[in-house]
Amino acid sequence: MPVFRSFLHLLRAAVFLGGLTAALAAISSSPLAGDWHIDASHSTELSPWKDYELTISVSGDTVTLHRRLAWGRREFSDNLTVQAGAVTTVPVDMWPENRHLGAYISAAHTKRVRADWLDAGRILRLNTDLVLSTQQGDRAVNILSDYKLSANGTLLTLTELRSTRNRPIVYVFTRKVEEMK
Amino acid sequence: MNTHLSLNDPHTPRRCAPPLFIKGNRGSLAEIPSMKRGARQGGVCRSLSQNLSLSLNLSLAPILALGFALFASPLPAQPNITQAAHAPVTATLIPLSENWRMDGDVPVHALLISLQGLANRDQPRVYLEYPQNWQWEIVHPLVGFLENRHGMKFDRLGLDDADAALGRFARYAKGVVVWDKAVRSSLIVAFTIAGVEDLVVVNEDQLALAARHGLKPVVDLRGRFTGQPDEQIYQWAYDHYWARCSRDYYVVLGGHAGAEMQPGIADFGIQQRAFFSDLSANPKHPGELALLKKILIQQNTASIVLGWHSYGKDTEGQHTTLVGNYGLIMEGLHNLPNVSFTSQIPLTPDFKFTNNHHVTPGRPLKAEPKVYVCAVATDSMGIGTWTKPGRGRIPYTWQVLMDWAWMNPPALQYFYEDKSPNDYFIGGLSGPGYMYPKAIPPDKFPGLMQIARRLMAKLDLRVLEIMDYSEGNRHVGNTDLPKELVDRYYEQFPDILGFINGYGSARTFDLRDGKPFLSYDYYLDVNRTIPEAIADLDELIQLNPKRPYFLLMHVRESNTIEKVSDILGHLTESVEVVPLDVFLSLAADAKTYRTYHRQPNDPVDRNP
């Protein structure tokens, strides 16, 4: 039945294209996009920092995460721009995640990040490989970071699993717009 | 077997043997700016170097003697302290309230603190009992120590009882200086004037009280500074009083700013006729910074900057860097109380500083393939957890502020006598006081380190802790030392057991001639929960797979030893907790760490 097979192919293609279009539409107007501020009371203790602001921008396949970490007058900010569905090598000035540990970005000053949208654009997953330098030398580390939106879109939960850490890190953010209201 | 080695230094020119009570520097001589320190300080004074004595293991004596011979250049001058041959039989104790607001009890406290500085000028007469929650928590235990070890009796007055205090001690003042309640900085200027002119500090509400005790206004600051910025106010003070102030002490009366002030160090500043200000070291305040530089550059080499930077103007990193640029020594606690009293109390005759050593030099320990952890508490023992439950439970290392050997002898004797077998002392911080070595001009470095060596010998300390926030802090920038500076430390401390570096984590590691130079691998934040701290340490152990692994952790002072013990007891890999001398000896045996010094491209942050 060649006609019927062609119809099935067309149907599958339509479903695929429809789903793809929907996913792309969701992503281009990603509900994760916006300005977020940490809710320290529901997050893993943040030291050495006390404040964490995150801005997510999405344009097509390009996702940019701008973070600002602060402790009083001291602050650190950086930008991470990645391509969804691809691996991007990005420069790293320093590893600010936990400055209380004797672990520093290696001399290469880079990390490799694969970004993927999951669950129709509700979750951004970053799979990061980097090398940290310690008193004993260089050590490869993998970090799985899920930026997950709540059902009502008001909370963003960042869960980080580091290959070297036994305990997950969870940061909960609220939209800064919501805070202003 | 121990021997007692006297370190009288024939090259030290400026001191002479003391009588029963020793007179300190007096204003008349301090007015002559061209005179050198020794002459300007006048009187007959007990010399720090004359007092230096060292308890040594006999087998070490020849080595150390050689080491000291290598550095037998004249001892850089350190300020003199008027010290009694023995503690007084009685003294007056005045409790202070917990209110330190400018519009609260600061006026009466300022009156009492200034009166204390004057009354204690030639003998220790007045001890102020600061409230229970005072940051320097040894105020109350020290009373018991002075009673028990010195046989002192305290005559207690009522809370903030200025009337009774003036009744006893007004005779040590020539009148009052009136500060302006509307201008906070006028009180700081008044402290300068109090010391120079022998005046009690009052505001207009206290004039009648002072008059009842025969004290009349000599200097009135009311209205003088209205609407003026601090650089103008302190310039006026500089123009009128600087020439008569001490070149051995400058007081930065900062710390709490705005509505609160905690001038605990002011009694000592007044006693010593120091210049007071809270001038900013922040380049954002160029006028204040210029005046501050003008003051610091005129102070004697290796003299003391008392107090703390203003929380409202500049940063710790900025101020301590600037002080180091002039080769001065920071003694950083603006609310350190009663130094005009305690600095005059000698050690008891039966006491000498003795540390809990666990290592015999020349006989290194053998490291095993395991994780070794050493916990170090800094930030001054007086504001830490010394008096909290848990001390003695695990090996713990404590950084001693070495200048207290002459500024605050009873406090150090209290700590040394109160130590448990698990408490181990080390010297700090970077030198004889709080200083950043990268900020110190190289030509001033040897003299300062010579002072540090001698204080370490006196205090029986074999390890030096180093901290440098001139290019960063525990958040950004770097806190590491370049190789050239590490070279200088090794050169200056040939007999040392080892060095530790950092405050937060740092990367400077070295090992030379069996003497490790290690940095902190972990900083235990006060707010860090026990589960997260356990995860932190487990992660470090994971990140450093070779054994032995040497995990040096800095414990922020407010963390209790119980908390540290709980954390270390729940790690996934069994660790051995050791005191720092054992830790360093083991690290000398198995160098599993890479040599690393500050690199030219390391990030720099000037602590804006």
mmCIF file of N, CA, C and O in Angstrom, chain A residues 88-125:
data_model
loop_
_atom_site.group_PDB
_atom_site.id
_atom_site.type_symbol
_atom_site.label_atom_id
_atom_site.label_comp_id
_atom_site.label_asym_id
_atom_site.label_seq_id
_atom_site.Cartn_x
_atom_site.Cartn_y
_atom_site.Cartn_z
ATOM 1 N N THR A 88 29.485 23.832 23.904
ATOM 2 C CA THR A 88 30.174 25.106 23.732
ATOM 3 C C THR A 88 31.358 25.159 24.698
ATOM 4 O O THR A 88 31.218 24.817 25.873
ATOM 5 N N THR A 89 32.490 25.606 24.187
ATOM 6 C CA THR A 89 33.633 25.842 25.066
ATOM 7 C C THR A 89 33.665 27.325 25.419
ATOM 8 O O THR A 89 33.680 28.180 24.519
ATOM 9 N N VAL A 90 33.632 27.601 26.699
ATOM 10 C CA VAL A 90 33.530 29.001 27.131
ATOM 11 C C VAL A 90 34.688 29.347 28.064
ATOM 12 O O VAL A 90 35.170 28.501 28.832
ATOM 13 N N PRO A 91 35.141 30.588 28.027
ATOM 14 C CA PRO A 91 36.221 31.007 28.933
ATOM 15 C C PRO A 91 35.705 31.164 30.368
ATOM 16 O O PRO A 91 34.536 31.496 30.583
ATOM 17 N N VAL A 92 36.577 30.924 31.318
ATOM 18 C CA VAL A 92 36.222 31.035 32.747
ATOM 19 C C VAL A 92 37.293 31.866 33.444
ATOM 20 O O VAL A 92 38.468 31.498 33.427
ATOM 21 N N ASP A 93 36.900 32.971 34.032
ATOM 22 C CA ASP A 93 37.863 33.786 34.787
ATOM 23 C C ASP A 93 38.217 33.121 36.110
ATOM 24 O O ASP A 93 39.379 32.993 36.468
ATOM 25 N N MET A 94 37.209 32.764 36.846
ATOM 26 C CA MET A 94 37.440 32.073 38.122
ATOM 27 C C MET A 94 36.261 31.163 38.414
ATOM 28 O O MET A 94 35.218 31.272 37.766
ATOM 29 N N TRP A 95 36.455 30.258 39.355
ATOM 30 C CA TRP A 95 35.388 29.345 39.744
ATOM 31 C C TRP A 95 34.803 29.860 41.055
ATOM 32 O O TRP A 95 35.388 29.655 42.121
ATOM 33 N N PRO A 96 33.679 30.573 40.961
ATOM 34 C CA PRO A 96 33.183 31.262 42.158
ATOM 35 C C PRO A 96 32.228 30.426 43.001
ATOM 36 O O PRO A 96 31.784 30.885 44.047
ATOM 37 N N GLU A 97 31.901 29.241 42.529
ATOM 38 C CA GLU A 97 30.837 28.472 43.176
ATOM 39 C C GLU A 97 31.077 28.296 44.676
ATOM 40 O O GLU A 97 30.169 28.428 45.483
ATOM 41 N N ASN A 98 32.296 27.939 45.044
ATOM 42 C CA ASN A 98 32.593 27.799 46.469
ATOM 43 C C ASN A 98 34.038 28.204 46.719
ATOM 44 O O ASN A 98 34.943 27.388 46.716
ATOM 45 N N ARG A 99 34.210 29.487 46.947
ATOM 46 C CA ARG A 99 35.561 30.016 47.160
ATOM 47 C C ARG A 99 36.117 29.604 48.517
ATOM 48 O O ARG A 99 37.276 29.882 48.828
ATOM 49 N N HIS A 100 35.325 28.990 49.356
ATOM 50 C CA HIS A 100 35.847 28.524 50.634
ATOM 51 C C HIS A 100 36.560 27.189 50.495
ATOM 52 O O HIS A 100 37.164 26.699 51.441
ATOM 53 N N LEU A 101 36.462 26.589 49.329
ATOM 54 C CA LEU A 101 37.219 25.366 49.050
ATOM 55 C C LEU A 101 38.518 25.730 48.341
ATOM 56 O O LEU A 101 38.543 26.643 47.513
ATOM 57 N N GLY A 102 39.560 24.990 48.640
ATOM 58 C CA GLY A 102 40.820 25.187 47.936
ATOM 59 C C GLY A 102 40.773 24.547 46.564
ATOM 60 O O GLY A 102 41.490 23.587 46.283
ATOM 61 N N ALA A 103 39.930 25.055 45.708
ATOM 62 C CA ALA A 103 39.761 24.531 44.350
ATOM 63 C C ALA A 103 39.549 25.712 43.410
ATOM 64 O O ALA A 103 38.681 26.561 43.657
ATOM 65 N N TYR A 104 40.318 25.747 42.351
ATOM 66 C CA TYR A 104 40.359 26.913 41.467
ATOM 67 C C TYR A 104 40.285 26.445 40.022
ATOM 68 O O TYR A 104 40.700 25.330 39.703
ATOM 69 N N ILE A 105 39.807 27.322 39.162
ATOM 70 C CA ILE A 105 39.780 26.957 37.752
ATOM 71 C C ILE A 105 41.226 26.693 37.285
ATOM 72 O O ILE A 105 42.148 27.408 37.687
ATOM 73 N N SER A 106 41.377 25.702 36.455
ATOM 74 C CA SER A 106 42.726 25.313 36.038
ATOM 75 C C SER A 106 43.339 26.347 35.099
ATOM 76 O O SER A 106 42.667 27.293 34.665
ATOM 77 N N ALA A 107 44.577 26.133 34.762
ATOM 78 C CA ALA A 107 45.302 27.115 33.940
ATOM 79 C C ALA A 107 44.666 27.312 32.570
ATOM 80 O O ALA A 107 44.837 28.365 31.946
ATOM 81 N N ALA A 108 43.920 26.310 32.094
ATOM 82 C CA ALA A 108 43.270 26.439 30.782
ATOM 83 C C ALA A 108 42.182 27.509 30.786
ATOM 84 O O ALA A 108 41.852 28.095 29.746
ATOM 85 N N HIS A 109 41.603 27.766 31.937
ATOM 86 C CA HIS A 109 40.560 28.787 32.096
ATOM 87 C C HIS A 109 39.400 28.607 31.118
ATOM 88 O O HIS A 109 38.894 29.575 30.543
ATOM 89 N N THR A 110 38.998 27.374 30.908
ATOM 90 C CA THR A 110 37.838 27.118 30.054
ATOM 91 C C THR A 110 36.975 26.024 30.669
ATOM 92 O O THR A 110 37.423 25.278 31.550
ATOM 93 N N LYS A 111 35.751 25.918 30.161
ATOM 94 C CA LYS A 111 34.904 24.777 30.486
ATOM 95 C C LYS A 111 34.074 24.448 29.251
ATOM 96 O O LYS A 111 33.836 25.308 28.390
ATOM 97 N N ARG A 112 33.648 23.199 29.165
ATOM 98 C CA ARG A 112 32.820 22.743 28.051
ATOM 99 C C ARG A 112 31.413 22.510 28.582
ATOM 100 O O ARG A 112 31.232 21.791 29.576
ATOM 101 N N VAL A 113 30.457 23.128 27.897
ATOM 102 C CA VAL A 113 29.081 23.081 28.388
ATOM 103 C C VAL A 113 28.156 22.594 27.278
ATOM 104 O O VAL A 113 28.139 23.156 26.180
ATOM 105 N N ARG A 114 27.389 21.551 27.550
ATOM 106 C CA ARG A 114 26.331 21.126 26.643
ATOM 107 C C ARG A 114 24.998 21.572 27.244
ATOM 108 O O ARG A 114 24.714 21.322 28.417
ATOM 109 N N ALA A 115 24.200 22.238 26.408
ATOM 110 C CA ALA A 115 22.911 22.742 26.872
ATOM 111 C C ALA A 115 21.780 22.016 26.163
ATOM 112 O O ALA A 115 21.854 21.768 24.952
ATOM 113 N N ASP A 116 20.744 21.669 26.891
ATOM 114 C CA ASP A 116 19.564 21.015 26.306
ATOM 115 C C ASP A 116 18.304 21.527 26.984
ATOM 116 O O ASP A 116 18.280 21.745 28.199
ATOM 117 N N TRP A 117 17.284 21.707 26.154
ATOM 118 C CA TRP A 117 15.962 21.998 26.698
ATOM 119 C C TRP A 117 15.238 20.673 26.933
ATOM 120 O O TRP A 117 15.236 19.804 26.068
ATOM 121 N N LEU A 118 14.603 20.531 28.060
ATOM 122 C CA LEU A 118 13.825 19.340 28.377
ATOM 123 C C LEU A 118 12.393 19.760 28.699
ATOM 124 O O LEU A 118 12.133 20.914 29.057
ATOM 125 N N ASP A 119 11.503 18.764 28.576
ATOM 126 C CA ASP A 119 10.110 18.952 28.975
ATOM 127 C C ASP A 119 9.507 20.203 28.325
ATOM 128 O O ASP A 119 8.980 21.093 29.014
ATOM 129 N N ALA A 120 9.621 20.243 27.004
ATOM 130 C CA ALA A 120 9.036 21.344 26.213
ATOM 131 C C ALA A 120 9.507 22.716 26.684
ATOM 132 O O ALA A 120 8.735 23.673 26.727
ATOM 133 N N GLY A 121 10.757 22.785 27.039
ATOM 134 C CA GLY A 121 11.333 24.086 27.379
ATOM 135 C C GLY A 121 11.146 24.504 28.810
ATOM 136 O O GLY A 121 11.484 25.621 29.187
ATOM 137 N N ARG A 122 10.629 23.631 29.665
ATOM 138 C CA ARG A 122 10.448 23.974 31.083
ATOM 139 C C ARG A 122 11.737 23.829 31.863
ATOM 140 O O ARG A 122 11.912 24.432 32.938
ATOM 141 N N ILE A 123 12.649 23.000 31.341
ATOM 142 C CA ILE A 123 13.896 22.724 32.051
ATOM 143 C C ILE A 123 15.072 22.990 31.120
ATOM 144 O O ILE A 123 15.095 22.540 29.973
ATOM 145 N N LEU A 124 16.017 23.724 31.598
ATOM 146 C CA LEU A 124 17.282 23.895 30.889
ATOM 147 C C LEU A 124 18.333 23.062 31.627
ATOM 148 O O LEU A 124 18.546 23.266 32.828
ATOM 149 N N ARG A 125 18.935 22.153 30.910
ATOM 150 C CA ARG A 125 19.967 21.312 31.527
ATOM 151 C C ARG A 125 21.329 21.670 30.950
ATOM 152 O O ARG A 125 21.511 21.673 29.722
#
